[in-house]
Short mmCIF file of C-alpha atoms in Angstrom, two decimals:
data_model
loop_
_atom_site.label_atom_id
_atom_site.label_comp_id
_atom_site.label_asym_id
_atom_site.label_seq_id
_atom_site.Cartn_x
_atom_site.Cartn_y
_atom_site.Cartn_z
CA MET A 1 -67.54 -26.18 -36.93
CA THR A 2 -68.59 -29.68 -37.92
CA THR A 3 -67.16 -32.74 -36.18
CA GLN A 4 -65.70 -33.77 -39.55
CA GLU A 5 -63.75 -30.51 -39.82
CA LEU A 6 -62.39 -31.07 -36.32
CA VAL A 7 -61.27 -34.59 -37.23
CA GLN A 8 -59.57 -33.32 -40.42
CA GLN A 9 -57.67 -30.74 -38.40
CA ILE A 10 -56.54 -33.42 -35.93
CA TYR A 11 -55.07 -35.58 -38.71
CA LYS A 12 -53.49 -32.59 -40.43
CA LYS A 13 -51.75 -31.31 -37.29
CA LYS A 14 -51.21 -34.79 -35.83
CA SER A 15 -52.50 -33.38 -32.60
CA PHE A 16 -55.63 -33.58 -30.49
CA LEU A 17 -54.35 -31.04 -28.00
CA CYS A 18 -56.59 -28.38 -26.53
CA ILE A 19 -54.96 -25.53 -24.61
CA GLY A 20 -56.84 -24.15 -21.64
CA LEU A 21 -56.72 -20.38 -21.26
CA ASP A 22 -57.18 -20.08 -17.46
CA VAL A 23 -55.55 -16.69 -17.28
CA ASP A 24 -54.83 -15.39 -13.79
CA LEU A 25 -53.26 -11.92 -13.45
CA THR A 26 -51.27 -13.14 -10.44
CA LYS A 27 -49.58 -15.83 -12.54
CA ILE A 28 -48.79 -14.20 -15.89
CA PRO A 29 -45.42 -12.54 -16.52
CA LYS A 30 -45.14 -9.24 -14.65
CA HIS A 31 -44.10 -7.21 -17.71
CA LEU A 32 -47.55 -7.75 -19.24
CA LEU A 33 -49.32 -5.97 -16.40
CA ASP A 34 -48.40 -2.57 -17.89
CA LYS A 35 -50.34 -3.33 -21.08
CA GLU A 36 -53.86 -2.04 -21.59
CA ASP A 37 -55.31 -5.57 -21.64
CA PRO A 38 -52.78 -7.96 -20.08
CA ILE A 39 -55.06 -11.00 -20.35
CA PHE A 40 -55.63 -10.53 -24.08
CA GLU A 41 -51.91 -9.82 -24.71
CA PHE A 42 -51.04 -13.03 -22.86
CA ASN A 43 -53.62 -15.09 -24.76
CA LYS A 44 -52.60 -13.62 -28.12
CA ALA A 45 -48.95 -14.51 -27.58
CA ILE A 46 -49.80 -18.04 -26.42
CA ILE A 47 -52.16 -18.63 -29.37
CA ASP A 48 -49.77 -17.17 -31.98
CA ALA A 49 -46.98 -19.37 -30.66
CA THR A 50 -48.88 -22.64 -30.27
CA HIS A 51 -51.73 -22.65 -32.83
CA HIS A 52 -49.92 -25.12 -35.13
CA LEU A 53 -49.60 -27.62 -32.26
CA ALA A 54 -53.14 -27.48 -30.90
CA VAL A 55 -56.55 -28.03 -32.46
CA GLY A 56 -58.53 -26.17 -29.82
CA TYR A 57 -58.48 -23.47 -27.16
CA LYS A 58 -60.59 -23.45 -24.03
CA PRO A 59 -60.99 -20.19 -22.13
CA ASN A 60 -62.17 -20.94 -18.61
CA ILE A 61 -64.94 -18.38 -18.25
CA ALA A 62 -64.54 -17.99 -14.46
CA PHE A 63 -61.13 -16.45 -14.97
CA TYR A 64 -62.66 -13.72 -17.15
CA GLU A 65 -65.77 -13.09 -15.07
CA ALA A 66 -63.51 -12.63 -12.05
CA TYR A 67 -62.38 -9.35 -13.65
CA GLY A 68 -65.89 -8.09 -14.40
CA VAL A 69 -66.49 -5.92 -17.48
CA LYS A 70 -62.73 -5.79 -18.17
CA GLY A 71 -62.51 -9.58 -18.07
CA TRP A 72 -65.49 -9.96 -20.37
CA LYS A 73 -63.80 -7.59 -22.85
CA SER A 74 -60.64 -9.72 -22.72
CA LEU A 75 -62.75 -12.79 -23.43
CA GLU A 76 -64.47 -11.13 -26.40
CA LYS A 77 -61.15 -9.99 -27.85
CA THR A 78 -59.62 -13.45 -27.39
CA ILE A 79 -62.40 -15.35 -29.14
CA GLN A 80 -62.57 -12.76 -31.92
CA TYR A 81 -58.83 -13.00 -32.39
CA ILE A 82 -59.03 -16.76 -32.78
CA ASN A 83 -62.06 -16.69 -35.08
CA ILE A 84 -60.50 -14.09 -37.39
CA ASN A 85 -56.90 -15.31 -37.48
CA TYR A 86 -57.25 -19.05 -36.96
CA PRO A 87 -60.78 -20.03 -38.04
CA GLU A 88 -59.73 -23.69 -38.24
CA LEU A 89 -59.37 -23.85 -34.43
CA PHE A 90 -62.08 -25.45 -32.30
CA THR A 91 -63.11 -23.14 -29.45
CA ILE A 92 -64.59 -24.23 -26.15
CA ALA A 93 -66.28 -21.94 -23.63
CA ASP A 94 -65.55 -23.75 -20.38
CA ALA A 95 -68.57 -22.32 -18.62
CA LYS A 96 -70.28 -25.32 -17.00
CA ARG A 97 -73.68 -23.70 -17.36
CA GLY A 98 -77.11 -25.31 -17.15
CA ASP A 99 -80.50 -23.88 -16.20
CA ILE A 100 -84.18 -24.13 -17.12
CA GLY A 101 -85.15 -23.89 -20.77
CA ASN A 102 -85.48 -20.17 -21.47
CA THR A 103 -82.37 -19.40 -19.40
CA SER A 104 -80.33 -22.07 -21.18
CA THR A 105 -81.38 -20.50 -24.46
CA MET A 106 -79.99 -17.16 -23.26
CA TYR A 107 -76.67 -18.81 -22.32
CA ALA A 108 -76.57 -20.61 -25.67
CA LYS A 109 -77.08 -17.34 -27.53
CA ALA A 110 -74.38 -15.64 -25.45
CA PHE A 111 -71.73 -18.26 -26.17
CA PHE A 112 -72.72 -19.68 -29.57
CA GLU A 113 -73.99 -16.54 -31.31
CA ASP A 114 -72.57 -13.40 -29.69
CA LEU A 115 -69.16 -14.80 -28.79
CA ALA A 116 -69.24 -17.39 -31.62
CA PHE A 117 -67.68 -20.25 -29.68
CA ASP A 118 -67.88 -23.70 -31.31
CA SER A 119 -68.81 -25.39 -28.05
CA ILE A 120 -69.64 -24.96 -24.37
CA THR A 121 -69.36 -27.18 -21.29
CA ILE A 122 -72.67 -27.91 -19.52
CA ALA A 123 -73.62 -29.51 -16.18
CA PRO A 124 -76.27 -32.27 -16.41
CA TYR A 125 -77.95 -31.99 -12.98
CA MET A 126 -81.08 -30.19 -14.24
CA GLY A 127 -81.72 -32.74 -16.97
CA LYS A 128 -83.05 -32.82 -20.51
CA ASP A 129 -84.81 -29.45 -20.77
CA SER A 130 -81.68 -27.70 -19.47
CA VAL A 131 -79.45 -29.32 -22.12
CA GLU A 132 -81.61 -29.46 -25.25
CA PRO A 133 -81.70 -25.66 -25.76
CA PHE A 134 -77.94 -25.84 -26.39
CA LEU A 135 -78.26 -28.86 -28.70
CA ALA A 136 -80.63 -26.93 -30.96
CA PHE A 137 -77.72 -24.94 -32.45
CA LYS A 138 -76.43 -26.47 -35.67
CA ASN A 139 -72.70 -27.24 -35.92
CA LYS A 140 -72.27 -26.16 -32.30
CA HIS A 141 -71.26 -28.70 -29.68
CA THR A 142 -72.52 -29.17 -26.15
CA ILE A 143 -69.93 -30.80 -23.91
CA LEU A 144 -71.77 -32.45 -21.04
CA LEU A 145 -70.01 -33.10 -17.73
CA ALA A 146 -69.95 -36.86 -17.21
CA LEU A 147 -67.03 -37.82 -15.00
CA THR A 148 -64.92 -34.88 -13.86
CA SER A 149 -61.26 -34.93 -12.84
CA ASN A 150 -61.64 -33.63 -9.27
CA GLN A 151 -61.94 -35.52 -5.99
CA GLY A 152 -65.56 -34.36 -5.59
CA ALA A 153 -66.47 -36.49 -8.64
CA PHE A 154 -66.82 -39.35 -6.16
CA ASP A 155 -69.47 -37.49 -4.12
CA PHE A 156 -72.29 -38.08 -6.62
CA GLN A 157 -71.02 -38.98 -10.12
CA THR A 158 -69.83 -42.48 -9.21
CA LYS A 159 -72.73 -43.28 -6.87
CA ASN A 160 -74.89 -46.24 -7.84
CA VAL A 161 -78.15 -45.19 -9.50
CA GLU A 162 -80.48 -48.06 -10.22
CA GLY A 163 -77.65 -50.50 -10.89
CA LYS A 164 -75.06 -48.26 -12.50
CA GLU A 165 -72.99 -45.20 -11.67
CA LEU A 166 -74.68 -41.81 -12.06
CA TYR A 167 -72.23 -40.70 -14.77
CA LYS A 168 -73.11 -43.75 -16.89
CA HIS A 169 -76.75 -42.91 -16.37
CA VAL A 170 -75.99 -39.37 -17.62
CA LEU A 171 -74.25 -40.78 -20.71
CA GLU A 172 -77.10 -43.16 -21.53
CA VAL A 173 -79.97 -40.77 -20.87
CA SER A 174 -78.33 -37.97 -22.86
CA LYS A 175 -78.17 -40.18 -25.96
CA SER A 176 -81.95 -39.87 -26.22
CA TYR A 177 -81.92 -36.06 -26.15
CA LYS A 178 -83.04 -34.24 -29.29
CA ASN A 179 -80.03 -33.44 -31.54
CA ALA A 180 -77.84 -35.72 -29.39
CA GLU A 181 -75.34 -35.84 -32.27
CA ASN A 182 -74.21 -32.40 -31.04
CA LEU A 183 -73.09 -33.84 -27.70
CA MET A 184 -69.54 -34.34 -26.51
CA TYR A 185 -68.57 -35.28 -22.94
CA VAL A 186 -66.12 -34.23 -20.25
CA VAL A 187 -64.24 -37.22 -18.85
CA GLY A 188 -61.36 -36.59 -16.46
CA ALA A 189 -57.97 -38.10 -17.31
CA THR A 190 -57.33 -38.98 -13.67
CA LYS A 191 -59.82 -41.80 -14.17
CA ALA A 192 -58.47 -43.30 -17.42
CA GLU A 193 -59.50 -46.84 -16.51
CA TYR A 194 -63.15 -45.75 -16.59
CA LEU A 195 -62.80 -44.94 -20.29
CA SER A 196 -63.29 -48.48 -21.59
CA ASP A 197 -66.71 -48.67 -19.88
CA ILE A 198 -67.53 -45.20 -21.17
CA ARG A 199 -66.63 -46.17 -24.75
CA LYS A 200 -69.14 -49.05 -24.55
CA ILE A 201 -71.91 -46.51 -23.96
CA ILE A 202 -70.74 -43.73 -26.30
CA PRO A 203 -68.39 -45.30 -28.86
CA ASP A 204 -68.64 -42.47 -31.37
CA SER A 205 -68.65 -39.27 -29.30
CA PHE A 206 -65.80 -36.87 -28.77
CA LEU A 207 -64.49 -36.68 -25.20
CA LEU A 208 -62.90 -33.57 -23.72
CA VAL A 209 -60.29 -34.84 -21.28
CA PRO A 210 -58.94 -32.41 -18.69
CA GLY A 211 -56.43 -33.36 -16.05
CA VAL A 212 -53.47 -34.54 -18.14
CA GLY A 213 -50.44 -33.02 -16.46
CA ALA A 214 -51.21 -30.77 -13.47
CA GLN A 215 -53.97 -33.06 -12.23
CA GLY A 216 -51.95 -36.26 -12.72
CA GLY A 217 -53.57 -38.00 -15.69
CA ASN A 218 -51.54 -40.06 -18.13
CA LEU A 219 -51.79 -39.52 -21.90
CA ASP A 220 -51.00 -43.11 -22.93
CA ASP A 221 -53.62 -44.58 -20.60
CA VAL A 222 -56.26 -42.15 -21.78
CA CYS A 223 -55.53 -43.01 -25.43
CA LYS A 224 -55.40 -46.75 -24.78
CA TYR A 225 -58.98 -46.76 -23.54
CA GLY A 226 -60.40 -43.61 -25.11
CA LEU A 227 -59.40 -43.40 -28.79
CA ASN A 228 -62.09 -44.28 -31.32
CA HIS A 229 -62.39 -44.58 -35.11
CA GLN A 230 -62.23 -40.79 -35.55
CA VAL A 231 -59.74 -40.18 -32.69
CA GLY A 232 -62.62 -38.92 -30.54
CA LEU A 233 -60.43 -37.25 -27.93
CA LEU A 234 -59.51 -33.69 -27.12
CA ILE A 235 -56.85 -33.64 -24.43
CA ASN A 236 -56.76 -30.41 -22.50
CA SER A 237 -53.76 -28.94 -20.77
CA SER A 238 -53.94 -25.51 -19.16
CA ARG A 239 -51.47 -24.60 -16.45
CA GLY A 240 -48.81 -27.07 -17.64
CA ILE A 241 -48.51 -25.11 -20.90
CA ILE A 242 -49.49 -21.51 -20.29
CA TYR A 243 -47.55 -21.15 -17.03
CA ALA A 244 -44.47 -23.12 -18.15
CA SER A 245 -42.50 -19.92 -17.53
CA ASP A 246 -43.44 -16.63 -15.87
CA GLY A 247 -40.58 -14.77 -17.54
CA LEU A 248 -40.18 -12.98 -20.87
CA ASP A 249 -39.87 -16.39 -22.53
CA TYR A 250 -43.39 -17.55 -21.52
CA ALA A 251 -44.57 -18.08 -25.11
CA GLU A 252 -41.45 -20.08 -26.07
CA ALA A 253 -41.79 -22.15 -22.89
CA ALA A 254 -45.44 -22.82 -23.77
CA VAL A 255 -44.39 -23.97 -27.25
CA LYS A 256 -41.90 -26.39 -25.73
CA LYS A 257 -44.54 -27.96 -23.48
CA ALA A 258 -47.17 -28.03 -26.23
CA LEU A 259 -44.66 -29.61 -28.62
CA GLU A 260 -43.90 -32.40 -26.12
CA LEU A 261 -47.59 -33.25 -25.96
CA GLN A 262 -48.07 -32.92 -29.74
CA LYS A 263 -45.11 -35.25 -30.40
CA ALA A 264 -46.52 -37.80 -27.96
CA MET A 265 -49.89 -37.54 -29.74
CA GLU A 266 -48.28 -37.89 -33.18
CA LYS A 267 -46.59 -41.08 -32.00
CA ILE A 268 -49.88 -42.47 -30.73
CA LEU A 269 -51.74 -41.54 -33.93
CA THR A 270 -49.00 -43.01 -36.14
CA SER A 271 -48.78 -46.28 -34.24
CA LYS A 272 -52.54 -46.72 -34.28
CA MET B 1 -75.50 -10.27 5.14
CA THR B 2 -76.07 -12.65 8.04
CA THR B 3 -79.00 -15.05 8.08
CA GLN B 4 -80.24 -13.24 11.21
CA GLU B 5 -80.40 -9.93 9.32
CA LEU B 6 -82.37 -11.63 6.55
CA VAL B 7 -84.84 -13.05 9.07
CA GLN B 8 -85.26 -9.64 10.73
CA GLN B 9 -86.02 -8.07 7.36
CA ILE B 10 -88.61 -10.78 6.64
CA TYR B 11 -90.49 -10.07 9.88
CA LYS B 12 -90.22 -6.31 9.42
CA LYS B 13 -91.61 -6.36 5.88
CA LYS B 14 -93.92 -9.32 6.52
CA SER B 15 -92.62 -10.72 3.28
CA PHE B 16 -90.30 -13.47 2.13
CA LEU B 17 -90.61 -12.50 -1.51
CA CYS B 18 -87.64 -12.49 -3.83
CA ILE B 19 -88.03 -10.82 -7.23
CA GLY B 20 -86.20 -12.38 -10.16
CA LEU B 21 -84.61 -9.91 -12.56
CA ASP B 22 -84.65 -12.00 -15.76
CA VAL B 23 -84.53 -9.00 -18.03
CA ASP B 24 -85.07 -9.70 -21.71
CA LEU B 25 -84.88 -6.77 -24.16
CA THR B 26 -87.64 -8.34 -26.25
CA LYS B 27 -90.04 -8.27 -23.29
CA ILE B 28 -89.46 -4.93 -21.58
CA PRO B 29 -91.55 -1.84 -22.48
CA LYS B 30 -90.57 -0.46 -25.88
CA HIS B 31 -90.07 3.13 -24.66
CA LEU B 32 -87.07 1.98 -22.57
CA LEU B 33 -85.14 0.83 -25.63
CA ASP B 34 -84.14 4.44 -26.41
CA LYS B 35 -82.31 4.76 -23.08
CA GLU B 36 -78.55 4.30 -22.84
CA ASP B 37 -78.92 1.24 -20.61
CA PRO B 38 -82.47 -0.12 -20.97
CA ILE B 39 -81.85 -3.14 -18.71
CA PHE B 40 -80.58 -1.03 -15.83
CA GLU B 41 -83.40 1.53 -16.27
CA PHE B 42 -85.92 -1.30 -16.16
CA ASN B 43 -84.35 -2.87 -13.06
CA LYS B 44 -84.05 0.48 -11.27
CA ALA B 45 -87.73 1.26 -11.79
CA ILE B 46 -88.79 -2.24 -10.66
CA ILE B 47 -86.57 -2.12 -7.56
CA ASP B 48 -87.60 1.44 -6.59
CA ALA B 49 -91.25 0.49 -6.90
CA THR B 50 -91.15 -2.89 -5.12
CA HIS B 51 -88.30 -2.79 -2.57
CA HIS B 52 -90.68 -2.41 0.39
CA LEU B 53 -92.55 -5.58 -0.62
CA ALA B 54 -89.59 -7.87 -1.27
CA VAL B 55 -86.62 -8.98 0.81
CA GLY B 56 -84.44 -10.05 -2.07
CA TYR B 57 -83.63 -9.61 -5.75
CA LYS B 58 -82.25 -12.30 -7.99
CA PRO B 59 -80.67 -11.28 -11.29
CA ASN B 60 -80.52 -14.28 -13.58
CA ILE B 61 -76.96 -13.98 -14.88
CA ALA B 62 -77.70 -15.63 -18.25
CA PHE B 63 -79.88 -12.69 -19.22
CA TYR B 64 -76.96 -10.30 -18.70
CA GLU B 65 -74.26 -12.46 -20.28
CA ALA B 66 -76.47 -12.77 -23.34
CA TYR B 67 -75.70 -9.07 -24.02
CA GLY B 68 -71.93 -9.41 -23.55
CA VAL B 69 -69.95 -6.49 -22.12
CA LYS B 70 -73.06 -4.28 -22.19
CA GLY B 71 -75.02 -6.85 -20.23
CA TRP B 72 -72.25 -7.23 -17.69
CA LYS B 73 -72.26 -3.44 -17.20
CA SER B 74 -76.03 -3.52 -16.63
CA LEU B 75 -75.51 -6.23 -14.03
CA GLU B 76 -72.79 -4.23 -12.24
CA LYS B 77 -74.94 -1.11 -12.19
CA THR B 78 -77.94 -3.06 -10.90
CA ILE B 79 -76.14 -4.70 -7.99
CA GLN B 80 -74.37 -1.44 -7.10
CA TYR B 81 -77.69 0.39 -7.16
CA ILE B 82 -79.20 -2.10 -4.74
CA ASN B 83 -76.19 -2.18 -2.43
CA ILE B 84 -76.00 1.61 -2.20
CA ASN B 85 -79.67 2.48 -2.01
CA TYR B 86 -81.20 -0.57 -0.32
CA PRO B 87 -78.41 -2.28 1.63
CA GLU B 88 -80.98 -4.24 3.66
CA LEU B 89 -81.94 -6.27 0.56
CA PHE B 90 -80.63 -9.81 0.10
CA THR B 91 -79.09 -10.27 -3.34
CA ILE B 92 -78.80 -13.53 -5.23
CA ALA B 93 -76.63 -14.11 -8.29
CA ASP B 94 -78.59 -16.83 -10.07
CA ALA B 95 -75.56 -18.21 -11.85
CA LYS B 96 -75.71 -21.98 -11.25
CA ARG B 97 -71.92 -22.21 -11.34
CA GLY B 98 -69.69 -25.02 -10.09
CA ASP B 99 -66.22 -26.12 -11.17
CA ILE B 100 -62.99 -27.51 -9.71
CA GLY B 101 -61.46 -25.76 -6.69
CA ASN B 102 -59.36 -22.94 -8.13
CA THR B 103 -62.05 -22.12 -10.72
CA SER B 104 -64.80 -22.05 -8.10
CA THR B 105 -62.67 -19.63 -6.11
CA MET B 106 -62.52 -17.34 -9.16
CA TYR B 107 -66.31 -17.46 -9.52
CA ALA B 108 -66.73 -16.81 -5.79
CA LYS B 109 -64.49 -13.73 -5.99
CA ALA B 110 -66.37 -12.47 -9.04
CA PHE B 111 -69.78 -12.66 -7.42
CA PHE B 112 -69.07 -12.23 -3.69
CA GLU B 113 -66.26 -9.68 -3.80
CA ASP B 114 -66.27 -7.74 -7.08
CA LEU B 115 -70.03 -7.63 -7.57
CA ALA B 116 -70.75 -7.91 -3.80
CA PHE B 117 -73.72 -10.25 -4.05
CA ASP B 118 -74.89 -11.83 -0.79
CA SER B 119 -75.36 -15.23 -2.39
CA ILE B 120 -75.00 -17.35 -5.50
CA THR B 121 -76.72 -20.46 -6.85
CA ILE B 122 -74.43 -23.48 -7.40
CA ALA B 123 -74.85 -26.87 -9.12
CA PRO B 124 -73.78 -29.87 -7.00
CA TYR B 125 -72.69 -32.35 -9.72
CA MET B 126 -68.92 -31.86 -9.20
CA GLY B 127 -69.15 -32.43 -5.44
CA LYS B 128 -67.48 -31.15 -2.30
CA ASP B 129 -64.36 -29.46 -3.68
CA SER B 130 -66.46 -27.54 -6.19
CA VAL B 131 -68.77 -26.16 -3.47
CA GLU B 132 -66.49 -25.52 -0.49
CA PRO B 133 -64.56 -22.64 -2.15
CA PHE B 134 -67.85 -20.69 -2.12
CA LEU B 135 -68.61 -21.64 1.50
CA ALA B 136 -65.31 -20.15 2.65
CA PHE B 137 -66.70 -16.60 2.32
CA LYS B 138 -68.06 -15.30 5.63
CA ASN B 139 -71.63 -13.96 5.69
CA LYS B 140 -72.05 -15.02 2.06
CA HIS B 141 -74.50 -17.75 1.14
CA THR B 142 -74.15 -20.61 -1.29
CA ILE B 143 -77.50 -21.80 -2.62
CA LEU B 144 -77.09 -25.37 -3.80
CA LEU B 145 -79.43 -26.84 -6.42
CA ALA B 146 -81.30 -29.70 -4.77
CA LEU B 147 -84.63 -30.23 -6.50
CA THR B 148 -85.28 -27.85 -9.37
CA SER B 149 -88.65 -26.77 -10.73
CA ASN B 150 -88.26 -28.00 -14.30
CA GLN B 151 -89.36 -31.26 -15.91
CA GLY B 152 -85.72 -32.34 -16.32
CA ALA B 153 -85.46 -32.57 -12.52
CA PHE B 154 -86.86 -36.08 -12.91
CA ASP B 155 -83.98 -37.14 -15.20
CA PHE B 156 -81.42 -37.47 -12.42
CA GLN B 157 -82.41 -35.58 -9.23
CA THR B 158 -85.20 -37.95 -8.23
CA LYS B 159 -83.41 -41.15 -9.26
CA ASN B 160 -82.74 -43.67 -6.51
CA VAL B 161 -79.15 -43.54 -5.25
CA GLU B 162 -78.36 -46.20 -2.69
CA GLY B 163 -81.85 -46.21 -1.22
CA LYS B 164 -82.83 -42.57 -1.55
CA GLU B 165 -83.35 -39.95 -4.23
CA LEU B 166 -80.24 -38.17 -5.53
CA TYR B 167 -81.46 -34.76 -4.31
CA LYS B 168 -81.78 -36.12 -0.75
CA HIS B 169 -78.29 -37.50 -1.08
CA VAL B 170 -77.12 -34.01 -2.13
CA LEU B 171 -78.84 -32.47 0.92
CA GLU B 172 -77.33 -34.97 3.34
CA VAL B 173 -73.80 -35.02 1.93
CA SER B 174 -73.64 -31.22 1.74
CA LYS B 175 -74.34 -30.96 5.49
CA SER B 176 -70.86 -32.35 6.11
CA TYR B 177 -69.13 -29.72 3.94
CA LYS B 178 -66.85 -27.25 5.69
CA ASN B 179 -68.76 -24.06 6.63
CA ALA B 180 -72.04 -25.81 5.78
CA GLU B 181 -73.85 -23.17 7.83
CA ASN B 182 -73.44 -20.94 4.76
CA LEU B 183 -75.59 -23.26 2.64
CA MET B 184 -79.10 -22.63 1.39
CA TYR B 185 -80.90 -24.80 -1.16
CA VAL B 186 -82.97 -24.42 -4.33
CA VAL B 187 -86.20 -26.40 -4.09
CA GLY B 188 -88.79 -25.95 -6.84
CA ALA B 189 -92.32 -24.97 -5.83
CA THR B 190 -93.84 -27.27 -8.39
CA LYS B 191 -92.88 -30.12 -6.06
CA ALA B 192 -94.29 -28.75 -2.78
CA GLU B 193 -95.18 -32.18 -1.42
CA TYR B 194 -91.47 -33.07 -1.39
CA LEU B 195 -90.83 -30.30 1.14
CA SER B 196 -91.84 -32.26 4.22
CA ASP B 197 -89.20 -34.89 3.47
CA ILE B 198 -86.68 -32.17 2.72
CA ARG B 199 -87.38 -30.46 6.05
CA LYS B 200 -86.57 -33.70 7.86
CA ILE B 201 -83.04 -33.55 6.39
CA ILE B 202 -82.43 -29.79 6.59
CA PRO B 203 -84.83 -28.40 9.22
CA ASP B 204 -82.92 -25.15 9.75
CA SER B 205 -81.75 -24.10 6.28
CA PHE B 206 -83.20 -21.41 4.07
CA LEU B 207 -84.78 -22.64 0.84
CA LEU B 208 -84.95 -20.56 -2.32
CA VAL B 209 -88.18 -21.59 -4.01
CA PRO B 210 -88.62 -20.71 -7.68
CA GLY B 211 -91.65 -21.65 -9.69
CA VAL B 212 -94.48 -19.97 -7.78
CA GLY B 213 -96.67 -18.44 -10.45
CA ALA B 214 -95.41 -18.87 -14.02
CA GLN B 215 -94.25 -22.42 -13.36
CA GLY B 216 -97.40 -23.46 -11.51
CA GLY B 217 -96.35 -23.75 -7.87
CA ASN B 218 -98.73 -22.92 -5.03
CA LEU B 219 -97.69 -20.57 -2.20
CA ASP B 220 -99.89 -22.12 0.49
CA ASP B 221 -98.63 -25.64 -0.21
CA VAL B 222 -95.01 -24.52 -0.17
CA CYS B 223 -95.50 -22.77 3.17
CA LYS B 224 -97.46 -25.65 4.68
CA TYR B 225 -94.53 -28.01 4.22
CA GLY B 226 -91.58 -25.61 3.99
CA LEU B 227 -91.80 -22.96 6.74
CA ASN B 228 -89.49 -23.43 9.71
CA HIS B 229 -88.80 -21.67 13.03
CA GLN B 230 -87.11 -18.72 11.25
CA VAL B 231 -89.43 -18.74 8.21
CA GLY B 232 -86.65 -20.38 6.18
CA LEU B 233 -88.20 -19.64 2.79
CA LEU B 234 -87.45 -17.20 0.01
CA ILE B 235 -90.17 -17.42 -2.62
CA ASN B 236 -89.03 -16.20 -6.00
CA SER B 237 -91.24 -14.75 -8.68
CA SER B 238 -89.74 -13.35 -11.85
CA ARG B 239 -91.88 -13.07 -14.98
CA GLY B 240 -95.16 -12.88 -13.02
CA ILE B 241 -94.03 -9.60 -11.47
CA ILE B 242 -91.60 -7.88 -13.81
CA TYR B 243 -93.62 -8.54 -16.97
CA ALA B 244 -97.04 -7.86 -15.45
CA SER B 245 -97.36 -5.07 -18.02
CA ASP B 246 -95.29 -4.15 -21.05
CA GLY B 247 -96.65 -0.62 -21.14
CA LEU B 248 -95.69 2.66 -19.46
CA ASP B 249 -97.28 1.34 -16.26
CA TYR B 250 -94.90 -1.63 -15.91
CA ALA B 251 -93.58 -0.58 -12.50
CA GLU B 252 -97.07 0.00 -11.09
CA ALA B 253 -98.21 -3.35 -12.51
CA ALA B 254 -95.20 -5.02 -10.87
CA VAL B 255 -96.13 -3.42 -7.53
CA LYS B 256 -99.66 -4.76 -7.82
CA LYS B 257 -98.43 -8.33 -8.42
CA ALA B 258 -95.75 -8.09 -5.71
CA LEU B 259 -98.33 -6.69 -3.27
CA GLU B 260 -100.63 -9.66 -3.90
CA LEU B 261 -97.83 -12.04 -2.99
CA GLN B 262 -96.70 -9.96 0.00
CA LYS B 263 -100.27 -9.84 1.36
CA ALA B 264 -100.59 -13.61 1.00
CA MET B 265 -97.26 -14.00 2.81
CA GLU B 266 -98.31 -11.60 5.57
CA LYS B 267 -101.44 -13.67 6.12
CA ILE B 268 -99.41 -16.86 6.35
CA LEU B 269 -96.87 -15.32 8.75
CA THR B 270 -99.61 -13.85 10.97
CA SER B 271 -101.63 -17.05 11.17
CA LYS B 272 -98.53 -19.05 12.04
#
């Protein structure tokens, strides 16, 4: 998917919501556990119910790998289901990969070609030659970790590197990577005030913002500092939507939560 | 596996060789492609032929994920084969994972419990709460990326953070993590001269050293600066061993290459 197609979808749906599919068998409604593939059944119901309110879905790959071959099958079925039934949706493999060149190419093939995700999250620690193999794929997006939403972000990401924080260094250096136009960035919502500095470095890039809701981030603050000329934000919510209810009404409860966020986004987009 | 058991195996085999299983269907002998599971058949033959010369095996997870469900099955069969037939071997999931707390716990379960690897490689960028969930597993080892063997290592890892290089900062900070005794570190062999500084910070830890051979690192230099009182090194070679031949004699060719490295290691251990 091109960035332009993503932007068009955002304006059409008046939403820049991304729904995280962090599916844990201990948290989904009990009645699904009798199904052949409970994870896929859960995802399918959530996607069918909320697809008009969200522009993207983000399976968290750890939650699938934790179930081995079965989990990987659930992941394959989920991404295929989205790509066949809702091809307008932007899909994110939240994988946080990153390795030396030939290994990164293998990961890129796995997620961009075999699974046909539109994007993948990548850790920057190993530098340029660990990121560029992902950037080589046309109309695929590499979402680099910049400033994450967890407490551990302050261990290294905000440390001063030659006069500026490491995450700013990551943003600046990555702009010189080959095919840098395929980059997006992860910026945690719990640190909304950092967004104005970030926008000075990368005014045009899309930001994937986790941490609204469960992790305490505030949508208005994020938008105040983070919106750009083409919206430029994807706000992710996972647990707050998909686990809104653990009863038979889980899909309806998810719609209710997603609708609250979509309405708030519509208001922000309209007033802008 | 405890560190003590790993050390005992090193002295018994007079080897601290780890063999990387980066299995690429385009590089393995053509006659294997007719088999039901070519990757597993390849790994099985390599392991059967070389297990007396190596103390560890390191499947590079990207190379399995690249083949989807089939690849994941090959990975499961490979780790099960090692654990059943050669339980003395130290196994490393070269996965370079790292995410927020609950997600890291899912990855830890996937690799430590379901697949029963002894260890996993982890990226440090997200900090303490992304690493500690792995450290909570007893007699399992978390191998943190410190200084990698690729060119991109100089993008961020060697940058000056408050008076010292970022990778030294990672080494020092990680020592204060809960259950830090379960940490090992990745240090690339292409930067052997850095090892004496590294040993000042982490004198007792095991180091996983990739990059001997294909990536240009030198065994003698690595040992000169990196050996400690309990050896403390695992030297990894992947392509140099497993792709020594692409003919019917691939296993024998792998033995020859592994034996060269084991003999060099034996000489170093004996002269020490």
